[in-house]
Structure formats: C-alpha cells, structure tokens
Amino acid sequence: MPSELIIQLQQPNGDFICEKFDNFPAPKSAYVAICFTNTAQAAQLAEELKVSFINAIQNLGSVRSMPSCGSSSVGFDRCRALSVNDNTKLLVVVTDGLSNDFAEPAILGWTYDKLPVVKAGIPVTLPTPFEEINAVFWKGAIDEIVPTLFGLTGISDIEQRIFISYRRSDASEFAIQLFNRLGQEGFEVFLDRFSINPGVNFQTRLYQELADKAMVLFVETPEYMESGWVQKEIDFAKKYRLGLYVVNIDNAPKVKSLDDEFRHPVTLNTARELDPVALDELVLLIRQQHAVAIYRMRNYLSTNITTALFDKGGAPQTDPNGFIVVADRAGTNEYSIWATPRPPVVNDYHHSDTSNQAGRTMVMVGPEFMEQKREIVNAWLCGKTAVHFYNEGEILELCNQIYP
C-alpha cells in the first residue's frame, strides 16, 4: 500500500489534533507528533513548522485525507498510528528557550525517535529524555528545519552528500568556504583539492564520487567552462539524474546546459567569499535542494521498476517497509525489491536481509554506474546475504526472471 503520513500538533491543553496525508513521498509511512514548551511563542513556532512541512510534502504530491479517528483531539500517546509496527515514529519538540515545561507530561515517556528544535544562539536545557538528543537549530525561520524532517521521515536521506564542481583559478576561496561550512552542517562534501590523493586516477575518482552523491553544485565563474572536466561532470550528472544546483558568481556567463530554475546568483566580497548572511541563505537552499534530489532519484527508480513489472503483467504493491512486493504468475514465489538511488551500502543490505518475510526472494535495484572497487564490495555483500542485486539498466532482466 502507498505510504501515508499522520501528523499531530499539540494544542494548548496538551491534546493533539490529527491530520492525515496519502501518497506520502517516503518508502515507509510515518507518524509525526509536534509538541512545544509551555509558551505562546513556542506554540506559534510549532504551528509554523507544521504548516511548512505540510506545504513541502504537498509540493511532492501528498494529498490530504481524513484520518480514521476523524481528526479528534486526543493525547499523542493514544494515537492509533503508535500501534503500527513498521512506520517511522518521530516526536518533534519545539522550544523558544523561555520555558522547559510541557503542557503534556506524557511526552517525557516517548520511546521512539525525538528531535528537539531550537533557535540558534538561545541556551536551552530540556528535561529527560530530550537533553540527551542532538538538537537541530534554525537561524532565520523555523522552516529551515524541513530538510531535517525529510531525512528523519525517509523522504530523503540522513546522509547528505554533495559534489562541488568549480574552477580553481577563480573560485578556490569560495569553494573552500562552502566546503568548510557544508562540512559543519553535516554534509559529506567532495572537493578535488582535499578529496583526491596523489597517484589516484583523477577521472575514475571523479566518476566514483559523482555516483555516490545525490547532488552536484556547479560554481559558475568567468573561467568555469575553460576546464575540460566541467562538461564531463555536467554530462555525468544529467545522465544519472543527480540533483543539479548552480551558484552563479558575480553575474558570470551562464552555462547553457544548466537551467535557470536551479541557479542562484551571489556576489562575493573582496576576499572572494560570501558574507555570513548570504552564506546562511545559500546553505539553506542547498539543504532543501539536496532533500528533494534524493526523493526524485528514488521516486524515478521505483517508478521504473513498478512500470516494468506492470508491463509484464505483474501487480506490484509497496509494503510497510518500503519494499516493492510482487509475485510470479503462479503465485508461488514472491519478491521484495528495495530501490536505492545511490550505490548500496551495508545498511541497505542489512535492511533488505533482515526484512525477509515468508521466504520471499530479496532483490535490490541500484544505480547503473558503480566504481570498480565498489562493485567488488557490492558483490561480496550479495554473497554474504540473501540479497540479489540488479542495477537500473538490468530492470528488464529482473522482470524476465520473475516472468519468464
């Protein structure tokens, strides 16, 4: 069945009002409860965060529907979504720093995932169990937190990986500034100056790193297209549908093959860097674009798989764990297919191997390009688990295996 979202917002009396959204853009369904510390300002911030999150998922195709409870006001610990075994459960705690008390004491007994949300620069001490959880901070507006919610609910990925494409001769200072700042924000960033050791095949390493990232950040400068590598990086990113985002420096000539829709103009200071406010704005935009890029890559891959299965006469469904489930024509053999938009890692194999139900054949479908060493590790993991791997170019082969 398609994924759904149950989202609850705390009311001033401590109860929660429930809302439901079908076609939730994540492999698994999710239950998100948003609460706040006992001040009017924190309550307003929680409302703003809920609205921003709902707007974001509706932009990705989610549709509002009626929850089974009829949107009644109940304590969050009595929501029916808590009884679902395989959904993501997340409690978001919004505080303005003026109070550490909660209108609903039962919140302190929450045993699932927790996310404290705090304005940067405000000292906050939350009661157990929230003081042990790493908070997420916002600076200008609380909707900056939405990409984090995307990651924690499975729309995108907790791991944020980005490739910076730039020209050393006229963008080094800015590229290094962005590399450092994104690293502080939790991104895994590829920048050739720091990421390629001497003696390594440059082109092989570039393609390996591009394939492992969800998004490429292109830094447009006057000398950008003079590099022979730039067009190769653009072509690779487009061929494998990586997210694209362009930072245009000081009104530099635009690369014709990159669309204005994903272009952000900036002006550097005399040190050839961005001022702090402009840097904050850019990092927020990058986080938002990265979250959407992961969703689009996974959705494209999953759609290709289900379409190919339908074309062969199958009736694929999505189970609560996010697997595409289909049976052969005789109905005697079932297959669970996990789609991963980036080269699979150990967690993908662990999730697939430990989710095996009723003797299903476990299959993983990943991107078509994989660097040779990664292919060797991938083959080794297949041998250590009961998971069969197909790349995107082998989807038809997989369908023919299920429906000979």
Tab-separated table of C-alpha atoms in Angstrom:
chain	number	residue	atom	x	y	z
A	1	MET	CA	0.000	0.000	0.000
A	2	PRO	CA	1.236	3.568	-0.615
A	3	SER	CA	2.836	5.360	2.313
A	4	GLU	CA	0.831	7.787	4.425
A	5	LEU	CA	1.622	10.460	6.990
A	6	ILE	CA	-0.179	11.028	10.268
A	7	ILE	CA	0.859	14.388	11.693
A	8	GLN	CA	-0.325	15.716	15.036
A	9	LEU	CA	0.080	19.159	16.546
A	10	GLN	CA	-0.168	19.780	20.263
A	11	GLN	CA	-2.975	22.047	21.444
A	12	PRO	CA	-2.678	24.486	24.393
A	13	ASN	CA	-4.429	21.996	26.705
A	14	GLY	CA	-1.911	19.273	25.842
A	15	ASP	CA	-4.110	17.240	23.480
A	16	PHE	CA	-3.155	16.705	19.827
A	17	ILE	CA	-5.162	17.374	16.656
A	18	CYS	CA	-4.609	14.763	13.944
A	19	GLU	CA	-4.166	15.253	10.171
A	20	LYS	CA	-3.554	12.615	7.505
A	21	PHE	CA	-1.867	12.730	4.087
A	22	ASP	CA	-1.899	9.960	1.493
A	23	ASN	CA	0.797	9.404	-1.130
A	24	PHE	CA	3.475	10.339	1.410
A	25	PRO	CA	6.742	10.514	-0.590
A	26	ALA	CA	8.759	8.066	1.538
A	27	PRO	CA	9.286	4.289	1.387
A	28	LYS	CA	7.545	3.858	4.765
A	29	SER	CA	4.546	5.510	6.392
A	30	ALA	CA	5.271	7.999	9.166
A	31	TYR	CA	3.720	9.337	12.347
A	32	VAL	CA	4.988	12.781	13.369
A	33	ALA	CA	3.845	14.451	16.588
A	34	ILE	CA	4.846	18.097	17.074
A	35	CYS	CA	4.823	19.459	20.611
A	36	PHE	CA	6.131	22.626	22.225
A	37	THR	CA	7.256	24.005	25.543
A	38	ASN	CA	4.724	25.920	27.589
A	39	THR	CA	4.789	29.398	25.961
A	40	ALA	CA	2.648	31.107	23.324
A	41	GLN	CA	5.706	31.810	21.165
A	42	ALA	CA	6.744	28.146	21.130
A	43	ALA	CA	3.175	27.200	20.198
A	44	GLN	CA	3.275	29.603	17.248
A	45	LEU	CA	6.637	28.246	16.090
A	46	ALA	CA	5.281	24.687	16.222
A	47	GLU	CA	2.298	25.707	14.081
A	48	GLU	CA	4.619	27.370	11.536
A	49	LEU	CA	6.785	24.245	11.350
A	50	LYS	CA	3.758	22.004	10.802
A	51	VAL	CA	2.428	24.220	8.004
A	52	SER	CA	5.854	24.381	6.315
A	53	PHE	CA	6.269	20.600	6.436
A	54	ILE	CA	2.769	20.007	5.054
A	55	ASN	CA	3.342	22.502	2.234
A	56	ALA	CA	6.602	20.750	1.353
A	57	ILE	CA	5.098	17.255	1.130
A	58	GLN	CA	2.094	18.544	-0.816
A	59	ASN	CA	4.532	20.010	-3.334
A	60	LEU	CA	5.790	16.429	-3.781
A	61	GLY	CA	2.296	15.043	-4.405
A	62	SER	CA	0.905	14.216	-0.950
A	63	VAL	CA	-2.873	14.587	-0.670
A	64	ARG	CA	-4.842	15.459	2.457
A	65	SER	CA	-7.374	12.828	3.587
A	66	MET	CA	-9.483	12.029	6.643
A	67	PRO	CA	-7.760	10.060	9.429
A	68	SER	CA	-9.628	7.097	10.890
A	69	CYS	CA	-10.104	8.995	14.161
A	70	GLY	CA	-11.917	11.807	12.340
A	71	SER	CA	-9.245	14.334	13.414
A	72	SER	CA	-10.407	14.079	17.005
A	73	SER	CA	-8.372	15.675	19.763
A	74	VAL	CA	-6.602	13.002	21.841
A	75	GLY	CA	-3.387	12.576	23.761
A	76	PHE	CA	-0.488	11.814	21.434
A	77	ASP	CA	0.184	8.560	23.303
A	78	ARG	CA	-3.289	7.301	22.328
A	79	CYS	CA	-2.924	7.842	18.575
A	80	ARG	CA	-3.638	4.705	16.542
A	81	ALA	CA	-0.503	5.342	14.487
A	82	LEU	CA	1.547	4.249	17.513
A	83	SER	CA	0.178	0.717	17.124
A	84	VAL	CA	1.512	0.401	13.554
A	85	ASN	CA	4.600	-1.804	13.698
A	86	ASP	CA	6.559	-0.663	10.674
A	87	ASN	CA	6.052	3.102	10.394
A	88	THR	CA	8.507	5.846	11.309
A	89	LYS	CA	7.587	7.475	14.636
A	90	LEU	CA	9.016	10.921	15.390
A	91	LEU	CA	8.325	13.390	18.204
A	92	VAL	CA	9.365	16.963	17.378
A	93	VAL	CA	9.914	19.226	20.394
A	94	VAL	CA	9.819	22.973	19.632
A	95	THR	CA	11.139	25.387	22.252
A	96	ASP	CA	11.735	29.135	22.293
A	97	GLY	CA	14.117	28.863	25.242
A	98	LEU	CA	11.764	30.687	27.639
A	99	SER	CA	10.316	27.550	29.223
A	100	ASN	CA	11.410	23.957	29.713
A	101	ASP	CA	7.977	22.752	30.866
A	102	PHE	CA	5.467	20.773	28.798
A	103	ALA	CA	1.679	21.011	28.913
A	104	GLU	CA	1.553	17.249	28.294
A	105	PRO	CA	3.799	15.359	30.788
A	106	ALA	CA	3.292	12.056	28.927
A	107	ILE	CA	5.636	13.430	26.261
A	108	LEU	CA	8.520	12.630	28.602
A	109	GLY	CA	7.716	8.925	28.202
A	110	TRP	CA	8.187	8.893	24.410
A	111	THR	CA	10.444	5.958	23.466
A	112	TYR	CA	10.793	6.456	19.691
A	113	ASP	CA	12.802	8.971	17.658
A	114	LYS	CA	12.978	12.507	19.083
A	115	LEU	CA	14.023	15.841	17.569
A	116	PRO	CA	14.461	18.983	19.700
A	117	VAL	CA	14.106	22.140	17.567
A	118	VAL	CA	15.867	25.238	18.913
A	119	LYS	CA	16.631	28.745	17.640
A	120	ALA	CA	20.388	29.157	17.248
A	121	GLY	CA	22.056	31.182	19.989
A	122	ILE	CA	19.404	30.534	22.658
A	123	PRO	CA	20.617	28.497	25.664
A	124	VAL	CA	18.161	25.667	26.318
A	125	THR	CA	18.044	22.872	28.878
A	126	LEU	CA	15.281	20.361	28.216
A	127	PRO	CA	14.205	17.663	30.677
A	128	THR	CA	14.991	13.965	30.285
A	129	PRO	CA	14.927	12.324	27.758
A	130	PHE	CA	15.339	15.298	25.424
A	131	GLU	CA	18.554	16.717	26.864
A	132	GLU	CA	20.443	13.672	25.546
A	133	ILE	CA	19.303	14.170	21.943
A	134	ASN	CA	21.250	16.324	19.498
A	135	ALA	CA	19.034	19.294	18.619
A	136	VAL	CA	18.559	20.879	15.213
A	137	PHE	CA	18.974	24.666	15.072
A	138	TRP	CA	17.389	27.321	12.873
A	139	LYS	CA	18.545	30.900	12.372
A	140	GLY	CA	16.146	32.980	10.278
A	141	ALA	CA	12.899	30.988	10.163
A	142	ILE	CA	11.799	27.653	11.550
A	143	ASP	CA	11.034	26.273	8.076
A	144	GLU	CA	14.803	25.775	7.785
A	145	ILE	CA	14.144	22.533	9.687
A	146	VAL	CA	12.029	20.961	6.916
A	147	PRO	CA	15.006	19.232	5.166
A	148	THR	CA	15.859	17.596	8.504
A	149	LEU	CA	12.278	16.300	8.756
A	150	PHE	CA	12.624	14.979	5.204
A	151	GLY	CA	15.662	12.977	6.288
A	152	LEU	CA	14.187	11.622	9.529
A	153	THR	CA	10.914	10.547	7.890
A	154	GLY	CA	12.615	8.840	4.946
A	155	ILE	CA	11.678	11.264	2.169
A	156	SER	CA	15.347	11.967	1.607
A	157	ASP	CA	18.361	10.646	3.486
A	158	ILE	CA	20.033	11.448	6.781
A	159	GLU	CA	23.394	11.236	4.996
A	160	GLN	CA	23.887	14.401	2.945
A	161	ARG	CA	26.448	14.012	0.167
A	162	ILE	CA	27.323	16.696	-2.338
A	163	PHE	CA	29.904	17.206	-5.104
A	164	ILE	CA	31.280	20.718	-5.726
A	165	SER	CA	32.249	21.417	-9.338
A	166	TYR	CA	34.350	24.572	-9.681
A	167	ARG	CA	37.329	26.188	-11.408
A	168	ARG	CA	40.372	26.535	-9.155
A	169	SER	CA	41.713	29.608	-10.923
A	170	ASP	CA	38.805	31.899	-9.972
A	171	ALA	CA	36.664	30.113	-7.359
A	172	SER	CA	39.053	28.458	-4.893
A	173	GLU	CA	38.372	30.761	-1.939
A	174	PHE	CA	34.599	30.461	-2.258
A	175	ALA	CA	34.719	26.699	-2.879
A	176	ILE	CA	36.831	26.170	0.247
A	177	GLN	CA	34.499	28.406	2.289
A	178	LEU	CA	31.499	26.389	1.106
A	179	PHE	CA	33.324	23.084	1.651
A	180	ASN	CA	34.050	24.005	5.268
A	181	ARG	CA	30.568	25.329	6.004
A	182	LEU	CA	28.732	22.373	4.466
A	183	GLY	CA	31.003	20.054	6.424
A	184	GLN	CA	29.975	21.847	9.617
A	185	GLU	CA	26.332	21.335	8.587
A	186	GLY	CA	26.830	17.564	8.399
A	187	PHE	CA	27.361	17.194	4.652
A	188	GLU	CA	29.859	14.783	3.173
A	189	VAL	CA	31.430	17.061	0.564
A	190	PHE	CA	33.677	16.210	-2.371
A	191	LEU	CA	36.119	18.953	-3.357
A	192	ASP	CA	39.000	17.767	-5.525
A	193	ARG	CA	41.592	19.906	-3.708
A	194	PHE	CA	41.038	17.936	-0.477
A	195	SER	CA	39.440	14.703	-1.674
A	196	ILE	CA	41.834	13.136	-4.205
A	197	ASN	CA	45.187	11.765	-3.039
A	198	PRO	CA	48.325	11.914	-5.205
A	199	GLY	CA	48.683	8.976	-7.595
A	200	VAL	CA	44.937	8.337	-7.903
A	201	ASN	CA	43.325	8.156	-11.354
A	202	PHE	CA	41.588	11.535	-11.475
A	203	GLN	CA	38.761	10.648	-13.865
A	204	THR	CA	37.963	7.352	-12.157
A	205	ARG	CA	37.829	9.044	-8.770
A	206	LEU	CA	35.646	11.877	-10.103
A	207	TYR	CA	33.084	9.457	-11.505
A	208	GLN	CA	33.189	7.354	-8.347
A	209	GLU	CA	32.459	10.405	-6.212
A	210	LEU	CA	29.765	11.730	-8.562
A	211	ALA	CA	27.946	8.388	-8.477
A	212	ASP	CA	27.988	8.396	-4.687
A	213	LYS	CA	26.424	11.858	-4.348
A	214	ALA	CA	22.807	12.976	-4.574
A	215	MET	CA	23.581	16.429	-5.923
A	216	VAL	CA	26.230	18.375	-7.820
A	217	LEU	CA	26.804	22.032	-7.006
A	218	PHE	CA	28.161	23.887	-10.037
A	219	VAL	CA	30.038	27.129	-9.304
A	220	GLU	CA	29.751	29.383	-12.368
A	221	THR	CA	32.645	31.807	-12.787
A	222	PRO	CA	34.115	33.548	-15.862
A	223	GLU	CA	36.727	30.801	-16.332
A	224	TYR	CA	34.497	27.878	-15.336
A	225	MET	CA	33.954	26.368	-18.791
A	226	GLU	CA	37.671	26.528	-19.609
A	227	SER	CA	38.146	23.355	-17.582
A	228	GLY	CA	37.969	20.170	-19.635
A	229	TRP	CA	36.371	18.369	-16.705
A	230	VAL	CA	33.355	20.638	-16.304
A	231	GLN	CA	31.332	19.355	-19.253
A	232	LYS	CA	32.140	15.755	-18.275
A	233	GLU	CA	30.781	16.412	-14.786
A	234	ILE	CA	27.641	18.050	-16.202
A	235	ASP	CA	27.080	15.183	-18.651
A	236	PHE	CA	27.548	12.566	-15.926
A	237	ALA	CA	25.187	14.332	-13.516
A	238	LYS	CA	22.479	14.611	-16.163
A	239	LYS	CA	22.890	11.054	-17.437
A	240	TYR	CA	22.446	9.591	-13.960
A	241	ARG	CA	19.815	12.145	-12.882
A	242	LEU	CA	21.748	13.640	-9.970
A	243	GLY	CA	20.336	16.786	-8.430
A	244	LEU	CA	21.711	19.940	-10.071
A	245	TYR	CA	22.197	23.317	-8.411
A	246	VAL	CA	24.135	26.265	-9.813
A	247	VAL	CA	25.743	29.120	-7.888
A	248	ASN	CA	26.408	31.974	-10.294
A	249	ILE	CA	29.261	34.177	-9.069
A	250	ASP	CA	29.208	37.918	-9.779
A	251	ASN	CA	26.949	37.599	-12.840
A	252	ALA	CA	29.349	35.259	-14.642
A	253	PRO	CA	28.389	33.877	-18.084
A	254	LYS	CA	25.821	31.113	-17.718
A	255	VAL	CA	26.471	27.528	-18.733
A	256	LYS	CA	23.830	26.961	-21.410
A	257	SER	CA	23.240	23.323	-20.491
A	258	LEU	CA	22.257	24.240	-16.903
A	259	ASP	CA	18.738	25.582	-16.338
A	260	ASP	CA	17.901	28.892	-14.656
A	261	GLU	CA	15.370	27.042	-12.475
A	262	PHE	CA	18.254	25.689	-10.403
A	263	ARG	CA	20.525	28.774	-10.499
A	264	HIS	CA	21.210	31.044	-7.500
A	265	PRO	CA	23.137	34.320	-8.083
A	266	VAL	CA	25.569	35.561	-5.422
A	267	THR	CA	28.111	38.359	-5.096
A	268	LEU	CA	31.451	37.709	-3.409
A	269	ASN	CA	33.251	40.182	-1.168
A	270	THR	CA	36.810	41.425	-1.629
A	271	ALA	CA	38.142	38.230	-0.058
A	272	ARG	CA	36.331	36.275	-2.804
A	273	GLU	CA	33.996	34.749	-0.232
A	274	LEU	CA	30.330	35.137	0.703
A	275	ASP	CA	29.271	37.346	3.592
A	276	PRO	CA	27.732	35.414	6.537
A	277	VAL	CA	24.069	36.248	5.823
A	278	ALA	CA	24.352	35.306	2.152
A	279	LEU	CA	26.192	32.109	3.095
A	280	ASP	CA	23.408	31.135	5.520
A	281	GLU	CA	20.826	31.665	2.776
A	282	LEU	CA	22.790	29.590	0.271
A	283	VAL	CA	23.336	26.691	2.681
A	284	LEU	CA	19.604	26.559	3.424
A	285	LEU	CA	18.800	26.436	-0.298
A	286	ILE	CA	21.359	23.663	-0.805
A	287	ARG	CA	19.868	21.608	2.030
A	288	GLN	CA	16.386	21.992	0.543
A	289	GLN	CA	17.524	21.067	-2.966
A	290	HIS	CA	19.508	18.077	-1.682
A	291	ALA	CA	16.475	16.695	0.169
A	292	VAL	CA	14.311	16.949	-2.940
A	293	ALA	CA	17.065	15.441	-5.129
A	294	ILE	CA	17.146	12.227	-3.083
A	295	TYR	CA	13.365	11.932	-3.277
A	296	ARG	CA	13.335	12.459	-7.047
A	297	MET	CA	16.076	9.887	-7.632
A	298	ARG	CA	14.356	7.243	-5.506
A	299	ASN	CA	10.932	8.010	-6.980
A	300	TYR	CA	12.264	7.774	-10.549
A	301	LEU	CA	13.902	4.418	-9.850
A	302	SER	CA	10.852	2.983	-8.028
A	303	THR	CA	8.533	4.160	-10.806
A	304	ASN	CA	10.707	2.478	-13.444
A	305	ILE	CA	10.632	-0.787	-11.506
A	306	THR	CA	6.860	-0.826	-10.933
A	307	THR	CA	6.131	0.244	-14.526
A	308	ALA	CA	8.297	-2.560	-15.899
A	309	LEU	CA	6.569	-5.093	-13.632
A	310	PHE	CA	3.119	-3.859	-14.692
A	311	ASP	CA	4.152	-4.128	-18.345
A	312	LYS	CA	4.990	-7.804	-17.754
A	313	GLY	CA	1.543	-8.410	-16.251
A	314	GLY	CA	2.537	-8.141	-12.595
A	315	ALA	CA	0.650	-6.380	-9.818
A	316	PRO	CA	3.366	-4.790	-7.649
A	317	GLN	CA	2.473	-3.290	-4.271
A	318	THR	CA	4.542	-1.372	-1.724
A	319	ASP	CA	4.716	-2.933	1.746
A	320	PRO	CA	5.031	-1.021	5.064
A	321	ASN	CA	8.839	-1.375	4.983
A	322	GLY	CA	9.092	0.388	1.625
A	323	PHE	CA	9.726	-2.722	-0.491
A	324	ILE	CA	8.066	-3.267	-3.861
A	325	VAL	CA	6.389	-6.675	-3.485
A	326	VAL	CA	5.312	-8.817	-6.433
A	327	ALA	CA	4.506	-12.485	-7.075
A	328	ASP	CA	5.186	-14.620	-10.131
A	329	ARG	CA	2.323	-15.709	-12.371
A	330	ALA	CA	1.741	-18.925	-10.453
A	331	GLY	CA	1.636	-17.037	-7.178
A	332	THR	CA	4.129	-19.463	-5.657
A	333	ASN	CA	7.163	-17.166	-5.430
A	334	GLU	CA	7.166	-13.634	-4.012
A	335	TYR	CA	9.838	-10.998	-4.472
A	336	SER	CA	10.650	-7.987	-2.267
A	337	ILE	CA	12.510	-5.283	-4.181
A	338	TRP	CA	14.405	-2.454	-2.470
A	339	ALA	CA	15.245	0.601	-4.603
A	340	THR	CA	18.324	2.603	-3.613
A	341	PRO	CA	19.116	5.755	-5.621
A	342	ARG	CA	22.801	5.696	-4.660
A	343	PRO	CA	25.301	2.823	-4.720
A	344	PRO	CA	24.143	0.471	-1.937
A	345	VAL	CA	25.899	0.417	1.409
A	346	VAL	CA	25.906	-2.065	4.286
A	347	ASN	CA	22.732	-0.538	5.764
A	348	ASP	CA	20.839	-1.247	2.525
A	349	TYR	CA	21.853	-4.898	2.662
A	350	HIS	CA	21.085	-5.163	6.355
A	351	HIS	CA	17.626	-3.638	5.840
A	352	SER	CA	16.891	-5.980	2.933
A	353	ASP	CA	18.293	-9.121	4.544
A	354	THR	CA	16.586	-8.646	7.923
A	355	SER	CA	13.234	-7.675	6.375
A	356	ASN	CA	12.788	-11.017	4.614
A	357	GLN	CA	9.254	-12.293	5.158
A	358	ALA	CA	7.723	-15.686	4.411
A	359	GLY	CA	10.621	-16.839	2.264
A	360	ARG	CA	10.446	-14.027	-0.277
A	361	THR	CA	13.319	-13.556	-2.692
A	362	MET	CA	15.048	-10.319	-1.673
A	363	VAL	CA	16.196	-8.071	-4.507
A	364	MET	CA	17.964	-4.713	-4.537
A	365	VAL	CA	17.992	-2.344	-7.514
A	366	GLY	CA	20.579	0.426	-7.551
A	367	PRO	CA	22.156	2.930	-9.941
A	368	GLU	CA	23.700	1.794	-13.188
A	369	PHE	CA	27.136	3.307	-12.610
A	370	MET	CA	29.341	1.923	-9.855
A	371	GLU	CA	33.100	2.310	-9.496
A	372	GLN	CA	35.032	-0.971	-9.812
A	373	LYS	CA	36.098	-1.278	-6.174
A	374	ARG	CA	32.529	-0.553	-5.060
A	375	GLU	CA	31.313	-3.292	-7.435
A	376	ILE	CA	33.652	-5.777	-5.766
A	377	VAL	CA	32.376	-4.858	-2.297
A	378	ASN	CA	28.797	-4.971	-3.560
A	379	ALA	CA	29.288	-8.482	-4.963
A	380	TRP	CA	30.832	-9.563	-1.653
A	381	LEU	CA	27.830	-8.237	0.295
A	382	CYS	CA	25.478	-10.099	-2.044
A	383	GLY	CA	27.376	-13.282	-1.265
A	384	LYS	CA	27.150	-12.685	2.488
A	385	THR	CA	23.403	-12.052	2.418
A	386	ALA	CA	20.364	-13.490	0.679
A	387	VAL	CA	20.008	-10.355	-1.457
A	388	HIS	CA	20.216	-10.319	-5.262
A	389	PHE	CA	21.469	-7.080	-6.834
A	390	TYR	CA	20.430	-5.598	-10.191
A	391	ASN	CA	21.439	-2.201	-11.494
A	392	GLU	CA	18.958	0.160	-13.121
A	393	GLY	CA	19.946	-0.996	-16.594
A	394	GLU	CA	19.024	-4.574	-15.644
A	395	ILE	CA	15.404	-3.917	-14.582
A	396	LEU	CA	14.067	-5.684	-17.683
A	397	GLU	CA	16.323	-8.653	-16.927
A	398	LEU	CA	14.853	-8.768	-13.405
A	399	CYS	CA	11.304	-8.691	-14.795
A	400	ASN	CA	12.134	-11.509	-17.207
A	401	GLN	CA	13.498	-13.509	-14.285
A	402	ILE	CA	10.206	-13.098	-12.403
A	403	TYR	CA	8.027	-13.542	-15.504
A	404	PRO	CA	9.959	-15.788	-17.935
